[in-house]
Short mmCIF file of C-alpha atoms and ligand atoms in Angstrom, two decimals:
data_model
loop_
_atom_site.label_atom_id
_atom_site.label_comp_id
_atom_site.label_asym_id
_atom_site.label_seq_id
_atom_site.Cartn_x
_atom_site.Cartn_y
_atom_site.Cartn_z
CA UNK A 1 0.00 0.00 0.00
CA UNK A 2 1.39 3.46 -0.90
CA UNK A 3 2.25 5.87 1.90
CA UNK A 4 -0.50 8.25 0.80
CA UNK A 5 -3.15 5.54 0.64
CA UNK A 6 -2.13 4.42 4.13
CA UNK A 7 -2.39 8.02 5.32
CA UNK A 8 -5.91 8.85 4.24
CA UNK A 9 -9.20 7.81 5.82
CA UNK A 10 -11.65 6.57 3.17
CA UNK A 11 -15.45 6.98 3.48
CA UNK A 12 -17.82 5.57 0.85
CA UNK A 13 -21.60 5.68 0.65
CA UNK A 14 -23.96 4.19 -1.99
CA UNK A 15 -25.49 7.57 -2.88
CA UNK A 16 -24.58 11.26 -3.02
CA UNK A 17 -27.36 12.02 -0.50
CA UNK A 18 -26.06 9.48 2.01
CA UNK A 19 -22.49 10.74 1.51
CA UNK A 20 -23.63 14.34 2.07
CA UNK A 21 -25.45 13.34 5.27
CA UNK A 22 -22.44 11.38 6.56
CA UNK A 23 -20.05 14.27 5.89
CA UNK A 24 -22.47 16.81 7.40
CA UNK A 25 -22.74 14.80 10.62
CA UNK A 26 -18.95 14.51 10.89
CA UNK A 27 -18.40 18.22 10.19
CA UNK A 28 -21.09 19.26 12.68
CA UNK A 29 -19.36 17.14 15.34
CA UNK A 30 -15.96 18.69 14.52
CA UNK A 31 -17.38 22.22 14.70
CA UNK A 32 -19.08 21.46 18.01
CA UNK A 33 -15.82 20.08 19.42
CA UNK A 34 -14.05 23.28 18.38
CA UNK A 35 -16.71 25.44 20.04
CA UNK A 36 -16.44 23.30 23.17
CA UNK A 37 -12.65 23.66 23.15
CA UNK A 38 -12.23 27.33 22.30
CA UNK A 39 -15.64 28.97 22.18
CA UNK A 40 -15.69 29.31 18.41
CA UNK A 41 -15.16 27.34 15.18
CA UNK A 42 -14.05 28.07 11.63
CA UNK A 43 -14.78 26.24 8.38
CA UNK A 44 -13.71 26.88 4.78
CA UNK A 45 -15.78 25.24 2.06
CA UNK A 46 -15.37 24.78 -1.67
CA UNK A 47 -17.74 25.72 -4.45
CA UNK A 48 -18.72 23.85 -7.57
CA UNK A 49 -21.64 21.44 -7.90
CA UNK A 50 -20.77 18.61 -5.49
CA UNK A 51 -21.22 20.44 -2.15
CA UNK A 52 -24.91 21.44 -2.58
CA UNK A 53 -26.47 18.42 -0.81
CA UNK A 54 -23.78 18.57 1.87
CA UNK A 55 -24.45 22.28 2.51
CA UNK A 56 -28.18 21.64 2.78
CA UNK A 57 -27.66 18.77 5.25
CA UNK A 58 -25.12 20.74 7.31
CA UNK A 59 -27.43 23.79 7.44
CA UNK A 60 -29.97 21.74 9.39
CA UNK A 61 -27.59 20.43 12.09
CA UNK A 62 -28.24 21.62 15.65
CA UNK A 63 -24.93 23.19 16.63
CA UNK A 64 -24.22 26.64 18.05
CA UNK A 65 -23.90 28.34 14.66
CA UNK A 66 -23.60 31.79 16.28
CA UNK A 67 -20.03 30.82 17.16
CA UNK A 68 -19.10 29.52 13.71
CA UNK A 69 -17.33 31.54 11.00
CA UNK A 70 -17.71 30.26 7.46
CA UNK A 71 -15.33 31.23 4.66
CA UNK A 72 -14.43 29.89 1.24
CA UNK A 73 -11.55 27.75 0.04
CA UNK A 74 -11.67 29.69 -3.21
CA UNK A 75 -13.82 32.03 -5.28
CA UNK A 76 -14.23 33.06 -8.86
CA UNK A 77 -13.62 36.82 -9.27
CA UNK A 78 -17.30 37.58 -9.76
CA UNK A 79 -19.74 39.48 -7.52
CA UNK A 80 -22.13 37.70 -5.20
CA UNK A 81 -25.05 37.97 -7.61
CA UNK A 82 -23.30 35.97 -10.32
CA UNK A 83 -24.47 32.37 -10.92
CA UNK A 84 -20.73 31.54 -10.92
CA UNK A 85 -20.25 32.89 -7.39
CA UNK A 86 -19.27 30.37 -4.69
CA UNK A 87 -20.47 32.90 -2.11
CA UNK A 88 -23.90 32.80 -3.73
CA UNK A 89 -23.87 28.97 -3.63
CA UNK A 90 -23.03 29.12 0.10
CA UNK A 91 -25.65 31.77 0.88
CA UNK A 92 -28.37 29.88 -1.01
CA UNK A 93 -27.60 26.39 0.31
CA UNK A 94 -25.54 26.53 3.51
CA UNK A 95 -26.35 29.78 5.37
CA UNK A 96 -30.00 28.75 5.73
CA UNK A 97 -32.04 27.01 8.45
CA UNK A 98 -30.01 26.77 11.70
CA UNK A 99 -26.76 27.69 9.91
CA UNK A 100 -28.21 31.09 8.99
CA UNK A 101 -26.81 32.24 12.36
CA UNK A 102 -23.22 31.65 11.27
CA UNK A 103 -20.88 34.51 10.32
CA UNK A 104 -19.79 34.48 6.68
CA UNK A 105 -16.52 35.91 5.37
CA UNK A 106 -16.54 35.66 1.56
CA UNK A 107 -13.38 36.14 -0.49
CA UNK A 108 -14.71 38.37 -3.28
CA UNK A 109 -14.33 42.12 -2.68
CA UNK A 110 -15.47 44.72 -5.24
CA UNK A 111 -12.09 46.32 -5.82
CA UNK A 112 -10.34 47.81 -8.85
CA UNK A 113 -8.19 44.73 -9.25
CA UNK A 114 -8.24 41.12 -8.12
CA UNK A 115 -4.88 41.79 -6.45
CA UNK A 116 -6.51 44.49 -4.31
CA UNK A 117 -9.36 42.11 -3.52
CA UNK A 118 -6.90 39.40 -2.44
CA UNK A 119 -5.09 41.88 -0.25
CA UNK A 120 -8.30 43.02 1.45
CA UNK A 121 -9.58 39.48 1.91
CA UNK A 122 -6.23 38.54 3.50
CA UNK A 123 -6.49 41.42 5.98
CA UNK A 124 -10.02 40.42 6.96
CA UNK A 125 -9.24 36.71 7.26
CA UNK A 126 -6.09 37.46 9.28
CA UNK A 127 -8.48 38.21 12.14
CA UNK A 128 -9.73 34.62 12.21
CA UNK A 129 -8.30 32.07 14.62
CA UNK A 130 -5.92 29.95 12.49
CA UNK A 131 -5.56 27.07 11.78
CA UNK A 132 -9.03 26.45 10.47
CA UNK A 133 -11.01 23.77 12.28
CA UNK A 134 -12.52 22.33 9.09
CA UNK A 135 -11.59 22.52 5.40
CA UNK A 136 -13.82 20.89 2.81
CA UNK A 137 -12.14 20.40 -0.57
CA UNK A 138 -13.55 19.40 -3.91
CA UNK A 139 -11.60 18.12 -6.88
CA UNK A 140 -11.93 18.59 -10.61
CA UNK A 141 -11.42 15.71 -13.04
CA UNK A 142 -8.08 17.36 -13.86
CA UNK A 143 -7.01 16.93 -10.24
CA UNK A 144 -7.29 20.59 -9.28
CA UNK A 145 -8.49 21.45 -5.81
CA UNK A 146 -9.29 24.89 -4.46
CA UNK A 147 -8.08 27.05 -7.36
CA UNK A 148 -4.83 25.16 -7.71
CA UNK A 149 -5.22 24.47 -11.42
CA UNK A 150 -2.65 22.24 -13.19
CA UNK A 151 -2.22 24.82 -16.00
CA UNK A 152 -1.54 27.77 -13.67
CA UNK A 153 1.74 29.40 -14.72
CA UNK A 154 3.07 29.61 -11.17
CA UNK A 155 1.84 26.23 -9.94
CA UNK A 156 5.04 25.42 -8.02
CA UNK A 157 4.67 28.63 -6.00
CA UNK A 158 0.94 27.96 -5.50
CA UNK A 159 1.65 24.46 -4.12
CA UNK A 160 4.55 25.57 -1.90
CA UNK A 161 3.68 24.45 1.66
CA UNK A 162 5.42 27.61 2.88
CA UNK A 163 3.75 30.00 0.41
CA UNK A 164 3.20 33.50 1.82
CA UNK A 165 -0.12 35.24 2.48
CA UNK A 166 -3.64 34.06 3.28
CA UNK A 167 -5.57 34.74 0.05
CA UNK A 168 -3.83 34.79 -3.33
CA UNK A 169 -4.73 35.29 -6.96
CA UNK A 170 -4.63 32.39 -9.40
CA UNK A 171 -5.02 32.80 -13.15
CA UNK A 172 -5.13 29.73 -15.37
CA UNK A 173 -6.63 29.05 -18.82
CA UNK A 174 -8.78 26.21 -17.42
CA UNK A 175 -10.06 28.21 -14.41
CA UNK A 176 -12.71 30.23 -16.27
CA UNK A 177 -12.48 33.49 -14.33
CA UNK A 178 -9.44 34.74 -12.40
CA UNK A 179 -9.57 33.17 -8.97
CA UNK A 180 -9.09 34.06 -5.31
CA UNK A 181 -7.94 31.11 -3.21
CA UNK A 182 -6.67 30.36 0.27
CA UNK A 183 -2.97 29.66 0.14
CA UNK A 184 -1.53 26.18 0.53
CA UNK A 185 -0.30 26.64 4.15
CA UNK A 186 -3.71 27.89 5.23
CA UNK A 187 -5.43 24.85 3.75
CA UNK A 188 -3.03 22.09 4.82
CA UNK A 189 -2.88 23.31 8.44
CA UNK A 190 -6.59 22.59 9.03
CA UNK A 191 -7.47 20.46 12.04
CA UNK A 192 -9.84 18.44 9.86
CA UNK A 193 -9.56 18.13 6.06
CA UNK A 194 -12.15 16.32 3.94
CA UNK A 195 -12.10 15.80 0.18
CA UNK A 196 -15.68 15.44 -1.08
CA UNK A 197 -15.91 13.79 -4.51
CA UNK A 198 -18.41 11.79 -6.55
CA UNK A 199 -18.43 9.69 -9.70
CA UNK A 200 -16.31 7.16 -11.55
CA UNK A 201 -13.92 9.62 -13.21
CA UNK A 202 -12.92 11.21 -9.91
CA UNK A 203 -12.66 7.77 -8.30
CA UNK A 204 -10.19 6.54 -10.89
CA UNK A 205 -8.17 9.76 -10.63
CA UNK A 206 -8.01 9.69 -6.83
CA UNK A 207 -7.02 5.99 -6.96
CA UNK A 208 -4.12 6.92 -9.25
CA UNK A 209 -3.16 9.75 -6.87
CA UNK A 210 -3.26 7.42 -3.86
CA UNK A 211 -1.17 4.86 -5.76
CA UNK A 212 1.37 7.54 -6.68
CA UNK A 213 0.87 7.14 -10.44
CA UNK A 214 -0.72 10.60 -10.86
CA UNK A 215 0.47 13.80 -9.20
CA UNK A 216 -2.04 16.57 -9.94
CA UNK A 217 -2.38 19.45 -7.44
CA UNK A 218 -4.63 17.48 -5.08
CA UNK A 219 -1.71 15.07 -4.46
CA UNK A 220 0.47 17.75 -2.84
CA UNK A 221 -2.41 18.95 -0.69
CA UNK A 222 -3.13 15.44 0.62
CA UNK A 223 0.58 14.73 1.19
CA UNK A 224 1.25 17.93 3.17
CA UNK A 225 -1.96 17.97 5.20
CA UNK A 226 -1.25 18.41 8.91
CA UNK A 227 -3.80 15.73 9.78
CA UNK A 228 -4.89 12.53 8.03
CA UNK A 229 -7.07 13.74 5.14
CA UNK A 230 -10.51 12.08 4.97
CA UNK A 231 -11.86 11.27 1.51
CA UNK A 232 -15.63 11.02 1.04
CA UNK A 233 -16.72 9.32 -2.18
CA UNK A 234 -19.97 8.10 -3.70
CA UNK A 235 -20.59 6.67 -7.20
C1 LIG B 301 -14.62 25.92 -7.56
C2 LIG B 301 -14.22 24.94 -6.50
C3 LIG B 301 -13.40 23.85 -7.13
C4 LIG B 301 -14.30 22.62 -7.08
C5 LIG B 301 -13.92 21.64 -8.14
C6 LIG B 301 -14.95 20.51 -8.22
O1 LIG B 301 -14.63 27.13 -7.30
O2 LIG B 301 -14.98 25.43 -8.64
O3 LIG B 301 -13.78 25.41 -5.37
O4 LIG B 301 -12.17 23.57 -6.56
O5 LIG B 301 -14.23 22.03 -5.80
O6 LIG B 301 -13.87 22.33 -9.38
O7 LIG B 301 -16.14 21.05 -8.66
P1 LIG B 301 -17.45 20.13 -8.88
O8 LIG B 301 -17.93 19.79 -7.51
O9 LIG B 301 -18.41 21.02 -9.64
O10 LIG B 301 -17.00 18.92 -9.66
#
């Protein structure tokens, strides 16, 4: 068994709904533990299509959401009204029901440039208690996670476990819009990291990553994670 495969904790459910419920229960327990321990909890979530059922399940869990701060793993450089906005996805699916009481710190800021927006988001997020208690990652079929796209020109710097800053800009041909993303150190230091993926294509890619025969960006994130990453997969 490869080192990485031995390192991760694998969770599998027969359906996306059951996987979402399983992950939501685990995340709610982790957030509650953090509140118990320190009086507050922090979670960074990813966008895309996979998290919707998970957000809806998590939004209904009975934890003390008033003491939870939610932020994003990454964001497209679009305003909150855009259908491409991860902040909009979170507001419409996660910050509802009981979770409506949580504090939300989005990454997008309406500034002249994306560099200015990254700078402002970094200043705001610097006030959070780091490391994050929970990070929920997704993965593209190209092996990107967060906005760490394989075709980003400065991918080595992006994946550097000692990269500077809290929020950085990523531009890559495959990313669609320019992106804002938490930096590698601020993701891998999380007390709990889950990768939430579905489908056969992502299963075969993550198997290749765990066997060491593919090394897309997600591989470096899993390898450098401070805790054992937990992978949640359904067909
Ligand atoms: C984003 C996400 C990104 C996402 C993957 C998987 O802004 O798109 O943060 O990293 O997790 O692209 O997206 P799907 O869940 O849509 O496959």
